[in-house]
Coordinates of C-alpha atoms in Angstrom, one line a residue:
M1066 CA 20.3 -5.5 -13.5
S1067 CA 16.7 -4.6 -13.6
T1068 CA 17.4 -3.1 -17.6
D1069 CA 19.0 -6.3 -18.6
R1070 CA 16.1 -8.4 -17.6
R1071 CA 14.2 -6.6 -19.5
A1072 CA 16.3 -6.6 -22.7
V1073 CA 16.7 -10.0 -22.0
G1074 CA 13.0 -10.8 -21.8
A1075 CA 12.8 -9.0 -25.1
R1076 CA 14.5 -10.5 -26.8
L1077 CA 13.1 -13.8 -26.3
R1078 CA 9.8 -12.8 -26.8
A1079 CA 10.9 -12.0 -30.1
L1080 CA 12.8 -14.9 -31.4
R1081 CA 9.5 -17.0 -29.5
E1082 CA 7.4 -15.4 -31.7
A1083 CA 9.7 -14.4 -35.4
P1084 CA 8.7 -18.0 -37.5
P1085 CA 7.4 -19.9 -37.1
R1086 CA 5.7 -18.2 -34.4
W1087 CA 6.0 -20.9 -31.4
S1088 CA 3.1 -20.1 -28.8
R1089 CA 4.4 -20.2 -24.8
A1090 CA 3.0 -23.8 -24.2
E1091 CA 5.1 -25.2 -27.2
M1092 CA 7.9 -23.2 -25.7
S1093 CA 8.1 -25.2 -22.9
R1094 CA 7.9 -28.3 -25.0
L1095 CA 10.8 -27.5 -26.1
L1096 CA 13.1 -26.9 -23.3
R1097 CA 12.4 -29.4 -22.0
A1098 CA 12.6 -31.2 -24.9
A1099 CA 16.4 -29.8 -25.4
A1100 CA 17.6 -31.3 -21.0
D1101 CA 19.4 -34.1 -20.7
P1102 CA 16.8 -36.8 -20.4
R1103 CA 18.8 -37.4 -16.9
D1104 CA 17.9 -33.8 -16.5
R1105 CA 13.9 -33.6 -17.7
A1106 CA 12.0 -35.8 -14.9
A1107 CA 13.5 -32.4 -12.3
M1108 CA 12.0 -30.1 -14.4
P1109 CA 8.6 -28.4 -14.4
H1110 CA 5.8 -29.3 -15.9
V1111 CA 4.7 -27.7 -19.1
E1112 CA 1.9 -26.3 -17.4
T1113 CA 3.9 -24.0 -14.6
L1114 CA 7.3 -23.9 -17.1
T1115 CA 5.1 -21.4 -19.4
G1116 CA 4.3 -19.1 -16.2
M1117 CA 8.2 -18.7 -16.0
I1118 CA 8.5 -18.4 -19.7
K1119 CA 5.8 -15.8 -19.2
A1120 CA 7.9 -13.8 -16.4
W1121 CA 11.1 -14.2 -18.4
E1122 CA 9.6 -12.2 -21.2
R1123 CA 8.6 -9.9 -18.9
G1124 CA 11.6 -8.7 -17.2
D1125 CA 10.4 -10.1 -13.7
H1126 CA 13.1 -12.1 -13.6
L1127 CA 16.4 -13.5 -16.3
P1128 CA 16.2 -17.9 -16.7
G1129 CA 18.7 -19.8 -13.9
P1130 CA 21.5 -21.5 -15.2
R1131 CA 20.1 -24.6 -16.2
Y1132 CA 17.5 -23.4 -19.0
R1133 CA 19.8 -20.8 -20.0
P1134 CA 21.8 -23.8 -22.5
L1135 CA 18.1 -25.4 -23.0
Y1136 CA 17.2 -21.6 -25.2
A1137 CA 20.6 -21.5 -27.3
R1138 CA 19.7 -25.2 -28.0
V1139 CA 16.5 -24.6 -29.0
H1140 CA 17.5 -21.5 -30.8
Q1141 CA 20.5 -22.9 -32.2
R1142 CA 22.0 -20.1 -31.2
P1143 CA 25.2 -19.7 -28.8
E1144 CA 24.1 -18.5 -25.0
S1145 CA 26.4 -15.5 -25.4
D1146 CA 24.1 -13.7 -27.7
L1147 CA 20.5 -14.6 -25.6
F1148 CA 22.1 -13.9 -22.3
P1149 CA 25.5 -11.3 -22.6
A1150 CA 27.7 -11.6 -19.2
P1151 CA 26.3 -9.2 -15.9
A1152 CA 27.5 -5.5 -15.8
A1153 CA 30.2 -5.4 -12.8
P1154 CA 28.3 -4.9 -9.5
A1155 CA 27.6 -1.5 -8.7
L1156 CA 27.8 -1.1 -4.7
I1157 CA 23.9 0.4 -4.0
P1158 CA 21.8 -0.6 -1.7
T1159 CA 19.7 -2.8 -1.1
T1160 CA 16.2 -2.5 -2.7
A1161 CA 12.7 -4.4 -3.3
D1162 CA 14.4 -6.4 -6.4
D1163 CA 16.6 -7.9 -4.5
T1164 CA 13.1 -9.1 -2.0
V1165 CA 11.3 -10.3 -5.1
E1166 CA 14.5 -11.9 -6.3
A1167 CA 15.2 -13.8 -3.1
L1168 CA 11.5 -15.1 -2.8
D1169 CA 12.2 -16.1 -6.1
L1170 CA 15.3 -18.0 -5.7
A1171 CA 14.0 -20.1 -3.0
R1172 CA 10.5 -21.5 -4.4
R1173 CA 12.6 -22.4 -7.2
V1174 CA 15.1 -24.2 -5.6
A1175 CA 12.9 -25.8 -2.9
A1176 CA 10.1 -26.4 -6.5
S1177 CA 8.9 -24.5 -9.5
D1178 CA 4.9 -25.2 -8.1
V1179 CA 4.2 -22.3 -5.4
G1180 CA 4.7 -24.1 -1.9
G1181 CA 4.1 -23.0 1.5
D1182 CA 7.2 -22.2 1.8
T1183 CA 6.8 -19.2 -1.4
L1184 CA 3.7 -17.9 0.7
T1185 CA 4.5 -17.7 4.0
A1186 CA 8.0 -15.4 2.5
L1187 CA 4.8 -13.0 0.7
E1188 CA 2.9 -12.8 3.3
A1189 CA 5.6 -11.5 5.3
A1190 CA 6.7 -9.4 2.4
V1191 CA 3.1 -7.9 2.8
D1192 CA 3.7 -7.2 6.2
D1193 CA 6.8 -5.5 6.6
L1194 CA 5.2 -3.5 3.7
A1195 CA 2.1 -2.6 5.5
S1196 CA 5.2 -1.7 8.7
A1197 CA 6.4 0.8 6.5
Y1198 CA 3.3 2.5 5.0
P1199 CA 3.7 5.9 8.1
T1200 CA 7.4 6.2 7.5
S1201 CA 7.7 6.1 3.7
D1202 CA 7.3 7.7 0.5
P1203 CA 3.4 7.1 -1.2
G1204 CA 5.0 7.0 -4.0
H1205 CA 8.5 5.2 -3.3
L1206 CA 6.6 2.7 -1.6
L1207 CA 4.0 2.4 -4.6
G1208 CA 7.3 1.2 -6.9
R1209 CA 8.0 -1.3 -3.8
I1210 CA 4.1 -3.3 -4.0
R1211 CA 4.7 -3.4 -8.2
R1212 CA 6.8 -5.2 -7.9
H1213 CA 6.2 -7.5 -5.8
L1214 CA 2.7 -7.7 -7.2
H1215 CA 4.0 -8.3 -11.0
Y1216 CA 5.2 -11.6 -9.7
V1217 CA 2.2 -12.6 -7.1
D1218 CA 0.9 -12.7 -10.6
G1219 CA 3.4 -14.6 -12.6
L1220 CA 2.8 -16.8 -9.9
L1221 CA -0.9 -17.5 -11.1
D1222 CA -0.1 -19.3 -14.0
A1223 CA 1.8 -21.8 -11.6
R1224 CA 0.5 -25.3 -10.0
M1225 CA -0.5 -25.1 -7.1
T1226 CA -3.4 -26.8 -4.5
L1227 CA -7.1 -24.8 -4.1
A1228 CA -5.7 -23.5 -0.4
E1229 CA -2.8 -22.3 -1.5
R1230 CA -4.1 -20.3 -5.1
R1231 CA -6.2 -18.6 -2.1
R1232 CA -3.1 -17.6 -0.1
L1233 CA -1.7 -16.2 -3.1
I1234 CA -4.7 -14.0 -4.2
A1235 CA -5.2 -12.3 -0.3
V1236 CA -1.3 -11.4 -1.5
G1237 CA -2.4 -9.7 -4.0
G1238 CA -5.4 -8.8 -2.3
W1239 CA -3.8 -7.1 0.1
L1240 CA -0.8 -5.6 -2.0
S1241 CA -3.7 -4.0 -4.5
L1242 CA -5.1 -2.4 -1.4
L1243 CA -1.6 -0.8 0.2
A1244 CA -1.9 0.1 -3.6
A1245 CA -4.5 1.7 -3.7
T1246 CA -3.7 4.0 -0.2
C1247 CA -0.9 5.5 -1.6
H1248 CA -3.1 6.1 -4.8
I1249 CA -5.2 8.3 -1.9
D1250 CA -2.3 10.2 -0.7
L1251 CA -0.8 11.2 -4.1
H1252 CA -3.9 12.3 -4.8
Q1253 CA -3.9 9.6 -7.9
R1254 CA -8.2 9.1 -8.1
A1255 CA -8.0 7.0 -11.0
P1256 CA -5.9 4.5 -10.1
A1257 CA -6.8 4.7 -6.6
A1258 CA -10.0 4.0 -8.0
A1259 CA -8.8 1.3 -10.2
R1260 CA -6.6 -0.8 -7.5
L1261 CA -9.8 -0.4 -4.9
R1262 CA -11.6 -2.6 -7.5
S1263 CA -8.6 -4.4 -8.2
A1264 CA -8.3 -5.9 -4.0
A1265 CA -12.2 -5.6 -4.0
A1266 CA -12.1 -8.3 -6.8
L1267 CA -9.8 -10.6 -5.3
A1268 CA -11.6 -10.7 -2.1
W1269 CA -13.9 -11.9 -3.2
H1270 CA -12.0 -14.5 -4.8
A1271 CA -10.6 -15.5 -1.6
E1272 CA -13.5 -15.0 0.0
H1273 CA -11.5 -13.1 2.2
S1274 CA -13.7 -11.3 4.8
E1275 CA -11.1 -8.7 6.1
I1276 CA -9.9 -7.3 3.2
A1277 CA -12.7 -6.8 1.4
A1278 CA -13.6 -4.5 4.6
W1279 CA -10.8 -3.0 3.9
C1280 CA -11.2 -1.5 0.6
L1281 CA -14.7 0.0 2.2
E1282 CA -12.5 1.4 5.5
T1283 CA -10.0 3.4 2.5
E1284 CA -12.8 4.1 0.3
A1285 CA -14.5 6.1 2.9
W1286 CA -11.4 7.5 4.6
Q1287 CA -11.0 8.9 0.7
A1288 CA -14.6 10.2 0.7
L1289 CA -14.3 12.1 3.7
T1290 CA -11.4 14.2 2.4
E1291 CA -13.2 14.3 0.0
G1292 CA -15.7 16.0 1.5
N1293 CA -18.3 13.9 0.3
H1294 CA -20.1 13.4 3.9
R1295 CA -22.6 11.2 3.4
R1296 CA -21.1 8.6 1.0
A1297 CA -17.8 8.1 4.1
L1298 CA -20.4 7.4 6.7
D1299 CA -22.2 4.7 4.3
L1300 CA -18.8 3.4 3.2
S1301 CA -17.5 3.6 6.9
R1302 CA -21.0 0.8 8.0
A1303 CA -21.0 -0.7 4.8
A1304 CA -17.0 -1.3 6.2
R1305 CA -18.3 -2.2 10.1
Q1306 CA -20.9 -5.5 8.1
A1307 CA -18.2 -6.4 6.0
A1308 CA -15.8 -6.6 8.5
P1309 CA -15.3 -9.8 10.9
R1310 CA -16.1 -8.1 15.0
G1311 CA -13.8 -7.1 16.7
S1312 CA -11.3 -7.0 13.9
S1313 CA -9.0 -4.4 13.0
A1314 CA -10.7 -3.6 10.2
F1315 CA -13.7 -3.2 12.1
I1316 CA -12.7 -0.7 14.6
Q1317 CA -11.3 1.2 12.5
A1318 CA -14.4 1.3 10.7
T1319 CA -16.3 2.2 13.5
A1320 CA -13.9 4.9 14.2
Q1321 CA -14.3 6.5 10.6
E1322 CA -18.5 6.7 10.7
G1323 CA -17.7 8.8 14.4
R1324 CA -15.6 10.9 11.7
A1325 CA -18.1 10.9 9.3
W1326 CA -20.8 11.7 12.1
A1327 CA -18.4 14.6 12.7
R1328 CA -18.4 16.2 10.3
L1329 CA -22.2 16.0 9.1
G1330 CA -22.0 17.5 12.6
D1331 CA -23.9 15.4 14.5
A1332 CA -22.6 15.6 17.8
D1333 CA -24.6 12.8 19.3
E1334 CA -23.9 10.2 17.3
T1335 CA -20.3 11.2 17.2
R1336 CA -20.1 10.4 20.5
R1337 CA -21.9 7.7 20.5
S1338 CA -18.7 6.4 17.9
L1339 CA -16.4 7.3 20.2
T1340 CA -17.9 5.4 22.9
R1341 CA -18.1 2.4 20.7
V1342 CA -14.0 2.4 19.6
E1343 CA -13.3 3.3 23.2
R1344 CA -15.2 0.3 24.0
L1345 CA -13.3 -2.1 21.0
V1346 CA -9.8 -1.0 22.1
A1347 CA -10.0 -1.5 26.2
P1348 CA -9.3 -5.0 26.0
L1349 CA -6.8 -4.9 22.9
A1350 CA -2.8 -5.2 23.8
T1351 CA -0.5 -3.5 22.1
P1352 CA 0.1 -5.2 18.8
D1353 CA 3.6 -6.7 18.1
R1354 CA 3.9 -4.5 14.9
P1355 CA 1.9 -1.0 16.1
E1356 CA 3.6 0.9 13.7
H1357 CA 1.4 -1.6 10.7
H1358 CA -1.6 0.0 8.9
Y1359 CA -4.0 -3.1 9.4
R1360 CA -3.5 -3.8 12.7
Y1361 CA -4.9 -1.7 14.6
D1362 CA -3.3 0.1 17.4
P1363 CA -5.0 1.1 20.6
A1364 CA -2.8 3.8 21.0
K1365 CA -4.4 5.0 17.6
S1366 CA -7.8 5.7 18.9
D1367 CA -6.5 9.0 20.7
A1368 CA -5.0 10.9 17.8
Y1369 CA -8.8 9.4 16.5
T1370 CA -10.7 10.5 19.3
A1371 CA -8.9 13.9 19.0
T1372 CA -9.6 14.8 15.2
T1373 CA -13.0 13.5 15.7
L1374 CA -13.6 15.6 19.0
A1375 CA -12.1 18.3 17.3
W1376 CA -14.3 18.8 14.2
I1377 CA -17.2 19.5 16.5
G1378 CA -15.7 21.7 17.8
D1379 CA -15.1 20.2 21.3
A1380 CA -12.1 22.0 23.9
A1381 CA -11.5 18.2 25.1
A1382 CA -9.7 17.9 21.7
E1383 CA -6.5 19.7 23.4
P1384 CA -5.3 17.5 26.3
Y1385 CA -6.7 14.3 23.0
A1386 CA -4.7 16.2 20.4
R1387 CA -1.3 16.9 22.9
A1388 CA -0.6 13.5 24.2
V1389 CA -0.7 11.9 20.6
L1390 CA 1.8 14.1 20.0
G1391 CA 3.5 13.8 22.6
R1392 CA 4.2 10.3 21.6
L1393 CA 4.2 10.0 18.4
E1394 CA 7.4 12.7 19.0
G1395 CA 8.6 11.4 22.1
G1396 CA 9.8 8.3 21.2
E1397 CA 8.9 6.5 24.7
H1398 CA 6.6 4.9 22.7
G1399 CA 8.7 3.2 19.2
P1400 CA 10.1 5.4 16.6
P1401 CA 9.2 9.1 15.9
R1402 CA 6.8 9.2 13.3
P1403 CA 7.0 12.6 12.1
R1404 CA 4.7 12.7 9.8
R1405 CA 2.1 11.5 12.1
A1406 CA 3.5 14.0 14.0
A1407 CA 2.4 16.9 11.5
S1408 CA -0.5 16.1 11.1
A1409 CA -1.7 15.6 15.3
R1410 CA -0.8 19.1 15.6
L1411 CA -3.3 20.0 12.4
D1412 CA -6.0 18.1 15.2
L1413 CA -4.5 20.1 17.8
S1414 CA -4.7 23.4 15.9
L1415 CA -8.5 22.9 15.8
A1416 CA -8.6 22.1 19.1
L1417 CA -6.8 25.4 20.2
L1418 CA -9.2 27.2 17.8
A1419 CA -12.7 24.7 19.7
A1420 CA -10.5 26.7 23.5
D1421 CA -10.6 30.4 21.7
R1422 CA -6.5 30.5 20.9
P1423 CA -6.7 31.3 17.5
D1424 CA -3.1 33.4 17.5
E1425 CA -2.0 29.9 19.0
A1426 CA -3.8 27.7 16.8
A1427 CA -2.6 29.9 14.0
H1428 CA 1.3 29.0 15.2
T1429 CA 0.9 25.4 15.6
A1430 CA -0.5 25.1 12.2
L1431 CA 2.1 26.5 10.4
E1432 CA 4.5 24.5 12.3
A1433 CA 2.8 21.9 10.5
I1434 CA 2.7 23.1 7.2
T1435 CA 6.5 23.8 6.9
S1436 CA 6.9 20.8 8.6
G1437 CA 7.7 19.6 5.1
R1438 CA 5.8 16.3 6.0
L1439 CA 2.3 17.5 5.5
V1440 CA 0.6 15.9 3.1
P1441 CA -1.9 16.8 0.2
S1442 CA -4.6 14.3 1.4
N1443 CA -4.3 16.5 4.5
H1444 CA -4.0 19.8 3.3
W1445 CA -7.5 20.2 2.9
R1446 CA -7.2 19.7 6.8
A1447 CA -5.0 22.9 6.7
R1448 CA -7.0 25.3 5.3
E1449 CA -9.6 24.8 7.4
V1450 CA -7.8 25.5 10.3
L1451 CA -7.3 28.6 7.9
T1452 CA -10.6 29.6 7.4
A1453 CA -11.0 29.6 10.3
V1454 CA -8.3 31.9 11.5
K1455 CA -8.8 34.2 8.3
A1456 CA -12.4 35.2 10.5
R1457 CA -11.1 36.0 13.7
Q1458 CA -8.5 38.2 12.0
V1459 CA -5.2 36.7 13.7
P1460 CA -2.2 38.9 12.5
E1461 CA -0.3 34.9 11.7
A1462 CA -3.6 34.4 8.3
A1463 CA -1.1 36.2 6.4
T1464 CA 1.6 33.9 6.9
L1465 CA 0.2 31.0 7.0
S1466 CA -2.0 31.5 3.6
E1467 CA 1.2 32.3 2.6
A1468 CA 2.6 29.0 3.7
L1469 CA -0.1 26.7 2.4
H1470 CA -0.7 28.3 -1.0
D1471 CA 3.6 27.2 -1.5
L1472 CA 2.9 24.0 0.0
C1473 CA 0.2 23.2 -2.4
N1474 CA 1.5 25.1 -5.8
P1475 CA 5.1 23.8 -5.7
P1476 CA 7.5 24.8 -8.0
N1477 CA 6.9 21.6 -10.1
K1478 CA 3.9 20.0 -8.8
Q1479 CA 4.8 16.9 -11.6
D1480 CA 8.5 16.5 -10.1
V1481 CA 5.9 16.3 -6.4
A1482 CA 3.8 13.7 -7.3
G1483 CA 6.4 11.8 -9.0
S1484 CA 8.3 11.8 -5.5
G1485 CA 5.1 10.9 -3.5
V1486 CA 5.4 12.9 -0.5
A1487 CA 1.6 12.3 1.1
G1488 CA 0.3 11.2 3.6
S1489 CA -1.0 8.4 5.7
A1490 CA -4.7 7.4 4.9
L1491 CA -4.7 5.6 8.4
D1492 CA -3.5 8.7 9.8
S1493 CA -6.0 9.8 8.1

């Protein structure tokens, strides 16, 4: 069906641009003029209809039954030439296109302008996508996010109040930020940087300080994974300054600052950051959707503590890491989260190294590497375990090295990158 939409959209655009060449605004006026006078009053204004034409020509969705006869009259062609009958529906699962089409249908039934119901539905879609992030393949999730971004882009030309426009821009900011996170997981640096710039610009236009803070925090995590620890520290601090006090972004940036201090080898500053996180998290209740990427789940602080303590070689990291792993795999605190469990095993491996148990550390790291859940944005953490295991001449080092080599060098890198097997920047 998406192919049909694109083909129809290309046909409509080609007809409009053929001599005598009409602009979209001119096409809007022609469609209105072709309508019965009794129906014209219920049609959208020229500005709104122009945005709808843009979306139709782009293939986002098909013109509805009200507009197809009007197109036929304007172009003096049978309606069946412009809009072929759709193929028989295949038995396929629901996709993100269904969600976007449902949003558009609701908007067009209620009114042609962007209204509160459409914006509320879009905000709910953002929450669904952010909640799907910890358990979804980033490549697949990125496709869903793109479709929603295209839909938001198509709405920007519609008529709306200033408050509605600000809400719409904020939706675009959240979607761009989540897309950037998926690109980081896939080690796609250029698209990630572009998405982060876009999200930051939208946050500025929407005057949305939390999105702005999350942009900085996400960039801090990316810097940390790339070994740029001082930059990660600076970005984490900037994120704390930008975030509303006590918000999820503020807590996350504080935790990220602690990790940066750990990578810089400052144990005192690291522990001070952990103490700040503990105080911030203490009064929090578990959110209604703890899997939401941008809502801080208090239980997540244990995972950060395990990682951070392991990075400064503190043996106290082990009980934290074991508790986190048990919680992620146990199911009593929600469904098992195998992706996060894989990165938790790396934390446990580092903790076991700090406790001078390298054999067990090698075995635990091997479980993570061979789980099929470890991600490109976390491969460097596995390399650190391997380096430490080799330095201690653990017999399992050769097996671990071979497994990590296979993970980082799959038979067809392009296929693996395209499938989006990658990990969470918040598991981060």
